[in-house]
CSV table of C-alpha atoms in Angstrom, one decimal:
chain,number,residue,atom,x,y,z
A,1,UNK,CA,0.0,0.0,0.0
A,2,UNK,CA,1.3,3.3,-0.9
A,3,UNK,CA,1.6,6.6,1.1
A,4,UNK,CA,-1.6,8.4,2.2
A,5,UNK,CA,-0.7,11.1,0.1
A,6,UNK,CA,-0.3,8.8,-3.7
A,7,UNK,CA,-3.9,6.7,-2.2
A,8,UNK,CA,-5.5,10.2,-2.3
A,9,UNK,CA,-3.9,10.6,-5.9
A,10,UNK,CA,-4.9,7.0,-7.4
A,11,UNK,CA,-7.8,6.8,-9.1
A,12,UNK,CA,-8.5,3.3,-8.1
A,13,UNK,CA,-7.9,3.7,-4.4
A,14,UNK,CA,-11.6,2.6,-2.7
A,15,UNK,CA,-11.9,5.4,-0.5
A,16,UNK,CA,-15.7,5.9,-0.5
A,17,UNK,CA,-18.2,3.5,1.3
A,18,UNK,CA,-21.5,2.9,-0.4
A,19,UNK,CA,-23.6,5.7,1.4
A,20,UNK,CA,-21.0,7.9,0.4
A,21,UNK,CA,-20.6,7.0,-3.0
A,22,UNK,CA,-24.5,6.9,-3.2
A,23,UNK,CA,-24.6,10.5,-1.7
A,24,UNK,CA,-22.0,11.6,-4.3
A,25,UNK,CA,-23.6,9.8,-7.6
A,26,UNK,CA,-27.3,10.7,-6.2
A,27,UNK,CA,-28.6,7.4,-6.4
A,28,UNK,CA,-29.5,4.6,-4.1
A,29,UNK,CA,-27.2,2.6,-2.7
A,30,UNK,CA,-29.3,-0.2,-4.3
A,31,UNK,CA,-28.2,1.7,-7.7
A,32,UNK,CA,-25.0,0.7,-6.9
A,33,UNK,CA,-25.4,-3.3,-5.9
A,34,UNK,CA,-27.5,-3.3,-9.3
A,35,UNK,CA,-24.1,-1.8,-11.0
A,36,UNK,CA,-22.1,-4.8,-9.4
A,37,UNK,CA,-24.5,-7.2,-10.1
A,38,UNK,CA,-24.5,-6.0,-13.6
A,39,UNK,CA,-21.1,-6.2,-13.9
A,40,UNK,CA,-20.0,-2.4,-13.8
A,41,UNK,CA,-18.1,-1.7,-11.0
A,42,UNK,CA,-16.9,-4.6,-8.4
A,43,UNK,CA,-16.2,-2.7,-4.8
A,44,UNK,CA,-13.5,-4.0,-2.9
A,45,UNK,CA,-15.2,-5.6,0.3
A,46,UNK,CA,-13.6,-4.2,3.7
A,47,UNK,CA,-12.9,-6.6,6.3
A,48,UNK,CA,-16.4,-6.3,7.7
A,49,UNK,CA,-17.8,-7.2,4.2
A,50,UNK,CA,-18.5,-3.2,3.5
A,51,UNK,CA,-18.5,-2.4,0.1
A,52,UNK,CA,-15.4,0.6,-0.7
A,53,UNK,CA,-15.6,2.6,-3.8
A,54,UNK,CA,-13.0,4.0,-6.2
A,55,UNK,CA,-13.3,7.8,-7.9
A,56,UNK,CA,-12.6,5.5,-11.3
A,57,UNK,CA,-15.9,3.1,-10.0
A,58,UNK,CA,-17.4,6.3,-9.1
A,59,UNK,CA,-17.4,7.7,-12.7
A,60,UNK,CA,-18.6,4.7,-14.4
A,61,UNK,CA,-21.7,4.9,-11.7
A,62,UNK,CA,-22.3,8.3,-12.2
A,63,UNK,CA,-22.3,7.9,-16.0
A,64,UNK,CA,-24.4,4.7,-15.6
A,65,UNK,CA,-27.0,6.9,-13.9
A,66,UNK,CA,-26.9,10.1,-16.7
A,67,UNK,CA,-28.5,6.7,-19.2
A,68,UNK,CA,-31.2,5.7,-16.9
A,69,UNK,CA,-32.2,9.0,-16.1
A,70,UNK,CA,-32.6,9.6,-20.0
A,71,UNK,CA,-33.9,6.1,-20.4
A,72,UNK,CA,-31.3,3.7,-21.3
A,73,UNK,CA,-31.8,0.1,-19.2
A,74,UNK,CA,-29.6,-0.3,-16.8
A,75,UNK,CA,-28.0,-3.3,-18.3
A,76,UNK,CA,-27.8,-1.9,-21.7
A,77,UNK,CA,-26.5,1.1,-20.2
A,78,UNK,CA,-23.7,-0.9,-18.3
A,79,UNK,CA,-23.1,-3.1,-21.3
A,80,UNK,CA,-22.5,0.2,-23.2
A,81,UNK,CA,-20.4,1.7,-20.7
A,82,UNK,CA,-18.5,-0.7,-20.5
A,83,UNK,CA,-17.6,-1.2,-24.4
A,84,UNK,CA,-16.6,2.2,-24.2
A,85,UNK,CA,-14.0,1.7,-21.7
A,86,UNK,CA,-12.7,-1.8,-23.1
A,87,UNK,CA,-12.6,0.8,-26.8
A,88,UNK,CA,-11.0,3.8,-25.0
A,89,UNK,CA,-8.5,1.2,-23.2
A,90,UNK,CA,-7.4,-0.5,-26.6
A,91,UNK,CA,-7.0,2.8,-29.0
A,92,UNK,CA,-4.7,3.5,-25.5
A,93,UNK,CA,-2.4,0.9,-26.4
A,94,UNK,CA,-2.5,1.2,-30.3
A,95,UNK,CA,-1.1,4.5,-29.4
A,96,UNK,CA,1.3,3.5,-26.8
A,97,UNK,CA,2.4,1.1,-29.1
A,98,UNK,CA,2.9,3.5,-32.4
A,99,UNK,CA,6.3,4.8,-33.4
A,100,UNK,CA,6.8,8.1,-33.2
A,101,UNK,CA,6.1,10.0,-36.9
């Protein structure tokens, strides 16, 4: 585990429990088991069994909500969601993997 400081600074650091993260997406914390069970977001479990949420999870939960507020199903919206990060992820790479012109 890193310093307090670079946990503050990752993205993926599961600093928010689930009435937080509700509070911050404005949804139910239902919303969010929904999102897990749709395979969104997958909160690491505390050692109570608490679910912890990332700012990255965060994101893809507040986007999830924008569709279903303008009428996308929540699985199509997740399934969406996330074929835009697996495309966003591999154009990442293509570049990464580009020589320099």
């Amino acid at each position: 585990m890193g310093q307090p400081d670079d946990m503050l600074d990752d993205e993926d650091y599961p600093a928010y429990t689930m009435g937080r993260a509700a509070e911050i997406i404005g949804c139910t914390p239902d919303f969010l088991r929904r999102l897990g069970d749709a395979k969104l977001i997958d909160p690491l479990r505390s050692g109570g069994g608490h679910r912890r949420y990332s700012r990255y999870q965060l994101r893809l939960a507040g986007r999830a909500r924008e569709m279903c507020d303008q009428g996308t199903d929540l699985v199509s919206a997740c399934r969406i969601i996330i074929l835009e990060d697996q495309l966003a992820e591999a154009l990442r790479l293509n570049q990464s993997r580009r020589p320099d012109d």
